[in-house]
PDB file of C-alpha atoms and ligand atoms in Angstrom:
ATOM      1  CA  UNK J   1     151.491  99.281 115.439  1.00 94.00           C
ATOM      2  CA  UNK J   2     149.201  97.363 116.592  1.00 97.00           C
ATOM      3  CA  UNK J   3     145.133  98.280 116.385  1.00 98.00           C
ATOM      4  CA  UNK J   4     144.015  96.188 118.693  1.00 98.00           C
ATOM      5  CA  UNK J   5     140.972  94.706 116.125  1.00 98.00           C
ATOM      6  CA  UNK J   6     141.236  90.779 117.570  1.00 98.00           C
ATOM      7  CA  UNK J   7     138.150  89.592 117.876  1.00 97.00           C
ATOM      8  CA  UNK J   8     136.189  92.743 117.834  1.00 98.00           C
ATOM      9  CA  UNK J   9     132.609  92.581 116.538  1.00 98.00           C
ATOM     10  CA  UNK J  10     132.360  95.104 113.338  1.00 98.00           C
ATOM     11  CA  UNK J  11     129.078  95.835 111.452  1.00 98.00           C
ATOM     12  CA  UNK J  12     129.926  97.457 108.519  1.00 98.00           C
ATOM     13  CA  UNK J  13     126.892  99.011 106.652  1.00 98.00           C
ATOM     14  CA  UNK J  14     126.555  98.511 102.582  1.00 98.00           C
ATOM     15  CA  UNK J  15     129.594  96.585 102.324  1.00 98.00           C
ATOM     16  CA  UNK J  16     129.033  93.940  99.834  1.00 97.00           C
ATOM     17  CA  UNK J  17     131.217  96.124  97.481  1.00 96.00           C
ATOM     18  CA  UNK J  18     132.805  99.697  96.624  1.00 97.00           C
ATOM     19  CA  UNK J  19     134.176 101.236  99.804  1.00 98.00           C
ATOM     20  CA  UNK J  20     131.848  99.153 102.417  1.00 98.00           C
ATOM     21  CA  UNK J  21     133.346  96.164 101.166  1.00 98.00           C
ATOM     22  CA  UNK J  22     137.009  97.332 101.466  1.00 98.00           C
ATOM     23  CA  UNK J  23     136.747  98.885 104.875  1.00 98.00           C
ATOM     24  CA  UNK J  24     135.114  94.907 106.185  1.00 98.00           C
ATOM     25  CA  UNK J  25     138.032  93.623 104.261  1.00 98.00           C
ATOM     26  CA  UNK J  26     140.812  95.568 105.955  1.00 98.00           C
ATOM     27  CA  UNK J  27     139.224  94.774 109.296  1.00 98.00           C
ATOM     28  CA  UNK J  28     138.458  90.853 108.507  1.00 98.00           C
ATOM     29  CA  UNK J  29     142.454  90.908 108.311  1.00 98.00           C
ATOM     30  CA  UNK J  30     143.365  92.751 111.571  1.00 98.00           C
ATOM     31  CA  UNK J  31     141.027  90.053 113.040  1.00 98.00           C
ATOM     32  CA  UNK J  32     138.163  91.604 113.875  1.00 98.00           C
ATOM     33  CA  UNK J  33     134.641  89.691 113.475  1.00 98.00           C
ATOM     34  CA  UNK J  34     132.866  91.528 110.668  1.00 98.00           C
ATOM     35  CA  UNK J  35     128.972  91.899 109.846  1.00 98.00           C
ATOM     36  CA  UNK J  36     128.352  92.989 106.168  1.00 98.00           C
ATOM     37  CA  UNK J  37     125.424  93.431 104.318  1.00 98.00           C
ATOM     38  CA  UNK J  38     123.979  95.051 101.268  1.00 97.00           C
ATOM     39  CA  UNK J  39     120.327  94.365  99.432  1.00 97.00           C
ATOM     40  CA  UNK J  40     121.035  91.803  96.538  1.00 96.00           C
ATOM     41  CA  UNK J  41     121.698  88.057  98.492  1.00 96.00           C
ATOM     42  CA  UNK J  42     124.520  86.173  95.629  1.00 97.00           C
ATOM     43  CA  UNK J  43     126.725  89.550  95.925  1.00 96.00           C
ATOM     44  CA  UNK J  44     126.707  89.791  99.695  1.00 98.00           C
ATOM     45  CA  UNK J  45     127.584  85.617 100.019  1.00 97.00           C
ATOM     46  CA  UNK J  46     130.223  85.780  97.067  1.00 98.00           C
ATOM     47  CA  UNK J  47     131.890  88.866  99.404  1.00 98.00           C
ATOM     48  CA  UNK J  48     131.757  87.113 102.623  1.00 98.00           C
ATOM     49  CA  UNK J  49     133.469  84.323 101.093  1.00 98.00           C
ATOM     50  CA  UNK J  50     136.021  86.190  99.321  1.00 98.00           C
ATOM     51  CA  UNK J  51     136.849  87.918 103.064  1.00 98.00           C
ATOM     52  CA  UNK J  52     136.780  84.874 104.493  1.00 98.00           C
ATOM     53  CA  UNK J  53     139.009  83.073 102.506  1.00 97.00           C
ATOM     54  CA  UNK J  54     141.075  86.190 102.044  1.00 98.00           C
ATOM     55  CA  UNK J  55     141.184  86.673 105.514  1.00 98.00           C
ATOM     56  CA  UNK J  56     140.693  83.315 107.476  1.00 97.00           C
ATOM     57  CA  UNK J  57     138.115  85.699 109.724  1.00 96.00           C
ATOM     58  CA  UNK J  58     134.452  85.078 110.611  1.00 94.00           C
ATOM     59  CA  UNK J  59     132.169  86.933 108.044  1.00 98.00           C
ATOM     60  CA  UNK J  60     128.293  87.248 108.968  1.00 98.00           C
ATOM     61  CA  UNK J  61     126.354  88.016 105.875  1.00 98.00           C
ATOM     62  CA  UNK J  62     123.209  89.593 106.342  1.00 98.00           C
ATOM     63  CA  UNK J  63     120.800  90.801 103.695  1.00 98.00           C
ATOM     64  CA  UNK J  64     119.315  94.667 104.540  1.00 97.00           C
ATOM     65  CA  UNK J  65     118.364  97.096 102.383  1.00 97.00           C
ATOM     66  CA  UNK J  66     119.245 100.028 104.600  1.00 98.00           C
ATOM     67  CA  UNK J  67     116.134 102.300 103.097  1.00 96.00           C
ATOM     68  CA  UNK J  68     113.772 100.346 105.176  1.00 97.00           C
ATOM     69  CA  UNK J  69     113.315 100.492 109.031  1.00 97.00           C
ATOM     70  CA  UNK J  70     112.094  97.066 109.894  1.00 97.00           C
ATOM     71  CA  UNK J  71     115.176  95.974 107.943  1.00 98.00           C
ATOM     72  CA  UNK J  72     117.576  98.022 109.324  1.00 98.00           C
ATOM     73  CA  UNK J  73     115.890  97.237 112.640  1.00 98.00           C
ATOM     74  CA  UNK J  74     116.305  92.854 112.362  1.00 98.00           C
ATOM     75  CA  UNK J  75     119.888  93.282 110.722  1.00 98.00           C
ATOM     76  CA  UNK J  76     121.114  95.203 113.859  1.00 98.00           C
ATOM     77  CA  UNK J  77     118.826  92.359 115.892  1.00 98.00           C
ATOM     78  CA  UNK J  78     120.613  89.615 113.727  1.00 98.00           C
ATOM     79  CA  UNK J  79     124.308  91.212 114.803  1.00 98.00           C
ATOM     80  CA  UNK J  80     123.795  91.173 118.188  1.00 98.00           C
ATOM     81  CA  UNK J  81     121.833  87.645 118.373  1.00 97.00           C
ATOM     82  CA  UNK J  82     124.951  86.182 116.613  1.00 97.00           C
ATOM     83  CA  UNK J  83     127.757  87.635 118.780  1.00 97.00           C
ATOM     84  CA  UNK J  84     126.165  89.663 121.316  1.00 98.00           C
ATOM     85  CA  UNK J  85     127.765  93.033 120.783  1.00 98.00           C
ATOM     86  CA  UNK J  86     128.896  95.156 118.436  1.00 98.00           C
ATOM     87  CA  UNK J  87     132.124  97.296 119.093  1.00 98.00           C
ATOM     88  CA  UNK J  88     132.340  99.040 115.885  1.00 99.00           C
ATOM     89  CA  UNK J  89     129.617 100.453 113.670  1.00 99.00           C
ATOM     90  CA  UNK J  90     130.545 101.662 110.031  1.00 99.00           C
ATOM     91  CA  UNK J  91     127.452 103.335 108.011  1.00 98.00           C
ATOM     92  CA  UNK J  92     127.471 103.471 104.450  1.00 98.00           C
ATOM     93  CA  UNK J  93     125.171 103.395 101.619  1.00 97.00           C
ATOM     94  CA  UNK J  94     124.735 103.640  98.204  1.00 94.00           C
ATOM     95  CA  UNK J  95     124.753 107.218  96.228  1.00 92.00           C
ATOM     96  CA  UNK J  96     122.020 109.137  95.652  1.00 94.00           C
ATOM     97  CA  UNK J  97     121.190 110.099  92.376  1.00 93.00           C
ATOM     98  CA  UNK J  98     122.768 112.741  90.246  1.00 91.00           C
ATOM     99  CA  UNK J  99     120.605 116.370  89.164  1.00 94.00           C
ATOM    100  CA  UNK J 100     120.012 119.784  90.228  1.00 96.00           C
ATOM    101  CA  UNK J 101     117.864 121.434  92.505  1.00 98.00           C
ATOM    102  CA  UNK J 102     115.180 122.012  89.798  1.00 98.00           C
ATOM    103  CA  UNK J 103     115.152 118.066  88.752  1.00 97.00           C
ATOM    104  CA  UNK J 104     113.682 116.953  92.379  1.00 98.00           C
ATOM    105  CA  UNK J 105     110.332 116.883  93.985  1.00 98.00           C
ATOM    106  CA  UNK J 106     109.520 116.455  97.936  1.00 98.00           C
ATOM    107  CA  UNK J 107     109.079 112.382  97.480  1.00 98.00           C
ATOM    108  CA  UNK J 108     112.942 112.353  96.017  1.00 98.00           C
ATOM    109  CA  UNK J 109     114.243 114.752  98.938  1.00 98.00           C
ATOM    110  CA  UNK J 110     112.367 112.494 101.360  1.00 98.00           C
ATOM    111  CA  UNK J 111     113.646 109.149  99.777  1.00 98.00           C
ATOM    112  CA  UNK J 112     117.365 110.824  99.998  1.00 98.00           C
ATOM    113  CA  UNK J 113     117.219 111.851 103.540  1.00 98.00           C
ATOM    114  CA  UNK J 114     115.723 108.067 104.387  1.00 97.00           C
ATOM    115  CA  UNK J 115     118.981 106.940 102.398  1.00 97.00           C
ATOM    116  CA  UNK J 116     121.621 109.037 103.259  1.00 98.00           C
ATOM    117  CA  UNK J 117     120.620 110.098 106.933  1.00 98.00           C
ATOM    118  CA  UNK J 118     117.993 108.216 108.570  1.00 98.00           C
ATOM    119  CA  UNK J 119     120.253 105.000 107.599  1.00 98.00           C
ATOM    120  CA  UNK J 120     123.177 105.744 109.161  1.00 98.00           C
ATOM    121  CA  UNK J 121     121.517 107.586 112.318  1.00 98.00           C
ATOM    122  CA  UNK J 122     118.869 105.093 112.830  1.00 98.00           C
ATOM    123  CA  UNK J 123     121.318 102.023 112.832  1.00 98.00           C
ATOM    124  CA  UNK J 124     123.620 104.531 115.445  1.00 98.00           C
ATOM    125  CA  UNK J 125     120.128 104.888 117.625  1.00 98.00           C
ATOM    126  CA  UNK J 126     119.762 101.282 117.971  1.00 98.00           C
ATOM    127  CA  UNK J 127     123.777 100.396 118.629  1.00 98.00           C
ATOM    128  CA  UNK J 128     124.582 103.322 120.827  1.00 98.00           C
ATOM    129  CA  UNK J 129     123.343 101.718 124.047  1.00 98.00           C
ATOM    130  CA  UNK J 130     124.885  98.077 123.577  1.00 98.00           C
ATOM    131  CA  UNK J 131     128.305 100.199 123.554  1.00 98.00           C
ATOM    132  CA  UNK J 132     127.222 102.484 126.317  1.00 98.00           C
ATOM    133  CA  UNK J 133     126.504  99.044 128.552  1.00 98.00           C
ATOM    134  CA  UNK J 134     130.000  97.364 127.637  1.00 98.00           C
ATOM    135  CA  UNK J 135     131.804 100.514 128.648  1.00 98.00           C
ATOM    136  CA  UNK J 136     133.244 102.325 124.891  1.00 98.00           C
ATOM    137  CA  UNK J 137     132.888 101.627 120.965  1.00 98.00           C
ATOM    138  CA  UNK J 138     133.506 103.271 117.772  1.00 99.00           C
ATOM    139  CA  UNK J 139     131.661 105.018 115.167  1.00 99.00           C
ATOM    140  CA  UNK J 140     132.254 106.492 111.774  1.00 99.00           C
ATOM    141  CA  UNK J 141     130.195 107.588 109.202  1.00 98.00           C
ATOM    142  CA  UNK J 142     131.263 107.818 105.277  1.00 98.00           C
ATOM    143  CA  UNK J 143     130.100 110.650 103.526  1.00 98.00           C
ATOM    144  CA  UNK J 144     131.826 112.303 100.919  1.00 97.00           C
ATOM    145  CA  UNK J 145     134.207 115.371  99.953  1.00 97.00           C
ATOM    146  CA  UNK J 146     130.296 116.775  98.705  1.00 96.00           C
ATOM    147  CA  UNK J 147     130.230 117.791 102.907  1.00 95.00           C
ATOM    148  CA  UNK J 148     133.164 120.867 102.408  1.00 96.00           C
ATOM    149  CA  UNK J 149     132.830 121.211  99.030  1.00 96.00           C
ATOM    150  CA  UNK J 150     129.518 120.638  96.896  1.00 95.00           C
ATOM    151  CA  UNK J 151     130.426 118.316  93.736  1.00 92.00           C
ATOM    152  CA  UNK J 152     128.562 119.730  90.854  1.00 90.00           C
ATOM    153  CA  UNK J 153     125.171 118.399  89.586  1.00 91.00           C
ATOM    154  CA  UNK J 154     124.686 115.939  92.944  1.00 93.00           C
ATOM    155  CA  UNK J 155     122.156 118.231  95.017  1.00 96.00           C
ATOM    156  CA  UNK J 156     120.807 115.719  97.184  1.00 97.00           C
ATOM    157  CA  UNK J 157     123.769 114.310  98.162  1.00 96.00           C
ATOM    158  CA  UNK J 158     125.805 118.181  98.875  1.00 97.00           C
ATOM    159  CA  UNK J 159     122.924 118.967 100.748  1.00 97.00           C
ATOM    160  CA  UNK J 160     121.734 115.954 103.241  1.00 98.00           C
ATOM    161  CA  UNK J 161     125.357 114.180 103.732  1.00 97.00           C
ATOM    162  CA  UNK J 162     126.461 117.695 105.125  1.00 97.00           C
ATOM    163  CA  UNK J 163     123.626 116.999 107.840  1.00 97.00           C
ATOM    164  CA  UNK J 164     125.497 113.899 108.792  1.00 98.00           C
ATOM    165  CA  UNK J 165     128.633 116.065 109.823  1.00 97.00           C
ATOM    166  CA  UNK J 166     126.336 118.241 112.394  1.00 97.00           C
ATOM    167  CA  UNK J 167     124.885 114.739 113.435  1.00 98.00           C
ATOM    168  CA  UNK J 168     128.237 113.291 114.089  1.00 98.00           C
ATOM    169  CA  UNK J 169     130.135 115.845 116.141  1.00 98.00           C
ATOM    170  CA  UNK J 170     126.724 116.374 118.055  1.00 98.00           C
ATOM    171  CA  UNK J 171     126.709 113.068 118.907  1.00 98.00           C
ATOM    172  CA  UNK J 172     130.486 113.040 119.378  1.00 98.00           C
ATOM    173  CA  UNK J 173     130.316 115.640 122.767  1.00 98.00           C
ATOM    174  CA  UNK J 174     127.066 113.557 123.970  1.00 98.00           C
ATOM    175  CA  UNK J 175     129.080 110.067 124.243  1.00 98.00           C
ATOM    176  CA  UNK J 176     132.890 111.247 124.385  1.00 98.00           C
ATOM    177  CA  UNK J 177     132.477 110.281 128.101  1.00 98.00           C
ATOM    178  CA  UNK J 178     130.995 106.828 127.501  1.00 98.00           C
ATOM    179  CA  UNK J 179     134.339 106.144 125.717  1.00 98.00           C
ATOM    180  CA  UNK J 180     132.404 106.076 122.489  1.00 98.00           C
ATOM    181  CA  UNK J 181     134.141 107.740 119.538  1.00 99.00           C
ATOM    182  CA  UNK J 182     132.153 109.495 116.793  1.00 99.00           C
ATOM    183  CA  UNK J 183     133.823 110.369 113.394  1.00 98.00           C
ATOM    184  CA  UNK J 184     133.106 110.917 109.720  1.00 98.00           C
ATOM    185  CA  UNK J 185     135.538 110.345 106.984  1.00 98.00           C
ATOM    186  CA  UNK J 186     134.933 111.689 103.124  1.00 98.00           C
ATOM    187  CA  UNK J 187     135.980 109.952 100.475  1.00 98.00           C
ATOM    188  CA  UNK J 188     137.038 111.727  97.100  1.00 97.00           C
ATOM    189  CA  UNK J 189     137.197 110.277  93.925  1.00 95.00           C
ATOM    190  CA  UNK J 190     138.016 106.446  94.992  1.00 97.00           C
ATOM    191  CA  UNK J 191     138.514 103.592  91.990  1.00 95.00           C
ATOM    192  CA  UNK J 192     135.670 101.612  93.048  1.00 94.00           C
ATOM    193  CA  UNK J 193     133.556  99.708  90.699  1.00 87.00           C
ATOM    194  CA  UNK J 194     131.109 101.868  90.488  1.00 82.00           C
ATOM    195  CA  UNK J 195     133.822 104.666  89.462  1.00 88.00           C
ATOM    196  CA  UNK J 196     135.073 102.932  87.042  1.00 86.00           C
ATOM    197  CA  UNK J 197     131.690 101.962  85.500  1.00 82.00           C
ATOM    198  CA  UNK J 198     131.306 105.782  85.505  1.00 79.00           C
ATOM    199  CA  UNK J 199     134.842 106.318  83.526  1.00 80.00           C
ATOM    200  CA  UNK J 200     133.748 103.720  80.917  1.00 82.00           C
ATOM    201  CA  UNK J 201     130.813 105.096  79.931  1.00 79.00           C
ATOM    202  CA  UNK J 202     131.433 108.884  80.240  1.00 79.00           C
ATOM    203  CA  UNK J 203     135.701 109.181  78.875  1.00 75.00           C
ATOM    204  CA  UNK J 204     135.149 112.552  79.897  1.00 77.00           C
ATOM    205  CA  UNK J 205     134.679 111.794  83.220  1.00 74.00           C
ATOM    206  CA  UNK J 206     138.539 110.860  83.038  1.00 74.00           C
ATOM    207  CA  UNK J 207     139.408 114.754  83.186  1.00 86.00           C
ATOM    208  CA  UNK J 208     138.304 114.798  87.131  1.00 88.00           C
ATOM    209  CA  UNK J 209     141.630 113.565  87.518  1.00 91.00           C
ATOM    210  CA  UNK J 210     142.837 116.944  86.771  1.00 91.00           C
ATOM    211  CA  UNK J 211     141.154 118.313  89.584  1.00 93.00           C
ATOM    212  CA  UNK J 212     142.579 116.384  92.428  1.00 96.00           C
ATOM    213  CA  UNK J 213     146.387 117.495  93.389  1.00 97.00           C
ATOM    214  CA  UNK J 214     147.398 113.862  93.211  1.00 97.00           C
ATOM    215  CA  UNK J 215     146.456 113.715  89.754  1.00 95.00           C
ATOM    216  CA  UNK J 216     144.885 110.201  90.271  1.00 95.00           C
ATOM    217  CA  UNK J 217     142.196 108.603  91.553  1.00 95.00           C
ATOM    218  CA  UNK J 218     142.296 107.189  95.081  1.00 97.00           C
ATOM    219  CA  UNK J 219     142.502 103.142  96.115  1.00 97.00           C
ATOM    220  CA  UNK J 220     139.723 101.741  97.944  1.00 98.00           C
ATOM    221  CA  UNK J 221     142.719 100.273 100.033  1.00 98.00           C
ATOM    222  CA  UNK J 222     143.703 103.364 100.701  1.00 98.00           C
ATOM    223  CA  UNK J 223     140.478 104.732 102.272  1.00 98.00           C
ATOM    224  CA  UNK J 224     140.119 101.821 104.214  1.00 98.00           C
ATOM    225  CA  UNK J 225     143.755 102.318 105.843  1.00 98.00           C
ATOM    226  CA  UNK J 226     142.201 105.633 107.206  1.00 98.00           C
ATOM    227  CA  UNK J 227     138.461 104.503 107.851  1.00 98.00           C
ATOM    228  CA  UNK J 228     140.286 101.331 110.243  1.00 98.00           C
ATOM    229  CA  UNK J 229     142.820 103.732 111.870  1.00 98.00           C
ATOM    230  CA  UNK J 230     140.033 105.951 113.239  1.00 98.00           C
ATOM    231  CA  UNK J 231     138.178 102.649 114.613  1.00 99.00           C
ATOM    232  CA  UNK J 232     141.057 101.020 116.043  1.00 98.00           C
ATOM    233  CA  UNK J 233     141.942 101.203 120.085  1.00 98.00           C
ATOM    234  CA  UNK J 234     145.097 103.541 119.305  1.00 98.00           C
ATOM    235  CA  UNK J 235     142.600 105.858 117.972  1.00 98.00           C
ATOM    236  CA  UNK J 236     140.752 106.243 120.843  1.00 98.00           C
ATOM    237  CA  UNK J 237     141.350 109.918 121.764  1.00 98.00           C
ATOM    238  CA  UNK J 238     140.237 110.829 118.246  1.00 98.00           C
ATOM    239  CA  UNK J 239     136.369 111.893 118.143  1.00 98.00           C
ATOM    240  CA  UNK J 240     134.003 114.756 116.619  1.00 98.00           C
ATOM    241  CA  UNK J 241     136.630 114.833 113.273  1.00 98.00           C
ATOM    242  CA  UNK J 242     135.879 115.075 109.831  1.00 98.00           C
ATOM    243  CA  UNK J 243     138.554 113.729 107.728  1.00 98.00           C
ATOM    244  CA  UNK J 244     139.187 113.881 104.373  1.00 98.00           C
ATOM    245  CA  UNK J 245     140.960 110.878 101.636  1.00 98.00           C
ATOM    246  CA  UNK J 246     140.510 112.906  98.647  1.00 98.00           C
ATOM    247  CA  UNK J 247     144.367 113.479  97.103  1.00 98.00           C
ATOM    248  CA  UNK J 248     143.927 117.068  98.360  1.00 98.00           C
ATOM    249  CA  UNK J 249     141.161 117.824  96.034  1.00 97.00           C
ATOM    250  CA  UNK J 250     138.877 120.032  98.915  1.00 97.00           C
ATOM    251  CA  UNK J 251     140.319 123.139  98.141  1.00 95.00           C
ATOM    252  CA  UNK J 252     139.327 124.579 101.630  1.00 94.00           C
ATOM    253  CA  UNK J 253     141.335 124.210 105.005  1.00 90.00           C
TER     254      UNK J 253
HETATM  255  P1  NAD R   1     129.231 101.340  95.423  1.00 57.64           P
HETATM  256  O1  NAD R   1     128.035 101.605  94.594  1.00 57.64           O
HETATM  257  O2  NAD R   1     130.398 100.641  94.807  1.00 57.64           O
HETATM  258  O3  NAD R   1     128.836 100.505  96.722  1.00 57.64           O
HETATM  259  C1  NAD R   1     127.711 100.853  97.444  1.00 57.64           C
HETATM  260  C2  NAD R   1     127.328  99.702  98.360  1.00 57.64           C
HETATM  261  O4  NAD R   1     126.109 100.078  98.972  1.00 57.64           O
HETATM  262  C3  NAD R   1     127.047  98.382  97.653  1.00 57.64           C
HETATM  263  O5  NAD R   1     127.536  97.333  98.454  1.00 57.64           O
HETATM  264  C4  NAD R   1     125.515  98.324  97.588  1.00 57.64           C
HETATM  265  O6  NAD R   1     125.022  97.022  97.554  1.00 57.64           O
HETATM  266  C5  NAD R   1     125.189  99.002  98.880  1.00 57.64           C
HETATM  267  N1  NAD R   1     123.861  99.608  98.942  1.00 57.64           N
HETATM  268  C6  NAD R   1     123.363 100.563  98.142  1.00 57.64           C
HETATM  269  N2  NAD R   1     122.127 100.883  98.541  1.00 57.64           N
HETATM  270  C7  NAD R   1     121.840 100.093  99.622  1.00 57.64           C
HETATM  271  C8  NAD R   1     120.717  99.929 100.450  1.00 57.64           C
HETATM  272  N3  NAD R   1     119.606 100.646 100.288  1.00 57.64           N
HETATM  273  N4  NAD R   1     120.777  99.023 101.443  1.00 57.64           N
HETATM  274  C9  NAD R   1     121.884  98.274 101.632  1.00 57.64           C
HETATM  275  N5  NAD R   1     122.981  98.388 100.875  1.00 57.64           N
HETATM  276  C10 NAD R   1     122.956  99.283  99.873  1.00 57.64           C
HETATM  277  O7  NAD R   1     129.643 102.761  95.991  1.00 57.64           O
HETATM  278  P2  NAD R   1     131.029 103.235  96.617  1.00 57.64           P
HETATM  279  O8  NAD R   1     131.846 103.828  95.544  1.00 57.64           O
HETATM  280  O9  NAD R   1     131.590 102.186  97.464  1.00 57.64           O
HETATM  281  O10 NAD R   1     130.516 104.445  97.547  1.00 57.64           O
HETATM  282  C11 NAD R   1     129.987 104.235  98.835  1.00 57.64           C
HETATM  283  C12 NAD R   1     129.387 105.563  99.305  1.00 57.64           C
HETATM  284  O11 NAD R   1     130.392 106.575  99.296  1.00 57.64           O
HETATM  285  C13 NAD R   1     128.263 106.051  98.389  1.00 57.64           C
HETATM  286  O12 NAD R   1     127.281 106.688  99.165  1.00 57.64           O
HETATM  287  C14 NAD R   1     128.968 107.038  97.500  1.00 57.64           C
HETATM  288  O13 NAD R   1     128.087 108.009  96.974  1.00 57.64           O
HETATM  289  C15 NAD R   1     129.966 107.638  98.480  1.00 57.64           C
HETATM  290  N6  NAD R   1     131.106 108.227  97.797  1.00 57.64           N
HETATM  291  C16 NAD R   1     131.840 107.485  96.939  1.00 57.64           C
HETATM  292  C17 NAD R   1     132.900 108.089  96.278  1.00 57.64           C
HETATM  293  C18 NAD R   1     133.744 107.313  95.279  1.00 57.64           C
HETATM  294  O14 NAD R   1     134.464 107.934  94.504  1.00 57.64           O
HETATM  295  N7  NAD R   1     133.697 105.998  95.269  1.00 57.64           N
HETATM  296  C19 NAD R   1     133.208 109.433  96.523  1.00 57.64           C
HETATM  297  C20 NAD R   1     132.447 110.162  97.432  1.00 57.64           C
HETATM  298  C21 NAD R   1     131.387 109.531  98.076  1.00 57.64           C
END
């Protein structure tokens, strides 16, 4: 099939590793141009070389950290001053931190919504209208399986990622008619770095395994198969959904 990614103009948000990183990755090799970025400099040029050479495509590394405005504000000015547009928008950042309810005061819940939501909707607030102007684009947001199904001890995260699903499909119904698609996709328990750091140092944390149906954890290669389906042009009747890449583990429909 094919996804009709040549020579599109991706930004894909906290992408210098983990999930970010494997979504830019897919689309570098469909041929799309891709934008990544991510706070610490060395990381984010070692990536962009790795995609390029992987890949052959044009990489754009830009440094952002994604919890402050004026950043988020000259990385989306950067994008567009390099290739004028930007067709597909991926937001993504890093995870809050772990604790419960009890554990946070109203400077963390503040600091997580700036992370979690205001990242991803503020970088949407200042793309939406270049895609508006050249007539479609896509969106998706990453969240996690924490949206259907709160994942124990991470109350920041179950709460304010779940306000990203009612900010999506909102958003979906305002610019289905622009030919803008809006979706979210929720990764479960993916072998990224980060996971496996977490596995090292905590062997119990190998027994989540037994929760997902699969049995295993899932591929970052795998997620990004989904993540670049939904922003591809076959895709393009596909908006306001919510879908999961968690080896069945939401036990909800
Ligand atoms: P990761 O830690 O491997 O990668 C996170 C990326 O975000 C890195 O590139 C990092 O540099 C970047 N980043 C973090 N904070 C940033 C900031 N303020 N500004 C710019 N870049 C920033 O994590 P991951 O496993 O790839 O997960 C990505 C997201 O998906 C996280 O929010 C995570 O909580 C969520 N998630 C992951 C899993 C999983 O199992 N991997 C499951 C559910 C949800």
């Amino acid at each position: 099939m094919e996804l009709g990614l040549k020579n599109k103009v991706a930004l894909v948000l906290a992408s210098s590793q983990g999930l970010g990183k494997s979504v830019a990755r897919v689309l570098a090799g469909e041929g799309a141009r891709v934008i990544i970025c991510g706070r610490n400099e060395e990381t984010l040029g070692a990536t962009a070389e790795e995609i390029c050479n992987a890949t052959g495509a044009e990489v754009l590394p830009i440094q952002c950290d994604l919890s402050v405005a004026d950043e988020r504000e000259s990385l989306v000015g950067s994008a567009l001053e390099k290739w004028g547009r930007i067709d597909i928008l991926v937001t993504n950042t890093g995870g809050p931190p772990p604790g419960q309810f009890e554990e946070f005061d109203l400077d963390d819940w503040e600091a997580v919504f700036n992370q979690l939501f205001l990242s991803a909707a503020d970088v949407i607030r200042r793309v939406l209208p270049g895609m508006k102007e050249n007539g479609g684009g896509r969106i998706l947001t990453i969240t996690s399986v924490a949206v259907k199904q709160p994942v124990d001890n991470l109350m920041t995260s179950n709460a304010i990622r779940a306000g990203i699903l009612g900010f999506m499909k909102s958003l979906s119904n305002e610019v289905a008619a622009d030919g803008i698609t809006v979706n979210n996709i929720m990764p479960g328990f993916t072998l990224t770095e980060r996971l496996k750091q977490l596995v090292e140092k905590n062997p119990d944390f190998g027994k989540v395994e037994d929760t997902i149906p699969m049995g295993r954890f899932g591929t970052p290669e795998e997620f990004a198969a989904a993540a670049v389906f939904l922003v591809s042009e076959p895709a393009g009747y596909i908006t306001g959904v919510s879908l999961p890449v968690d080896g069945g583990w939401i036990k909800g429909t």
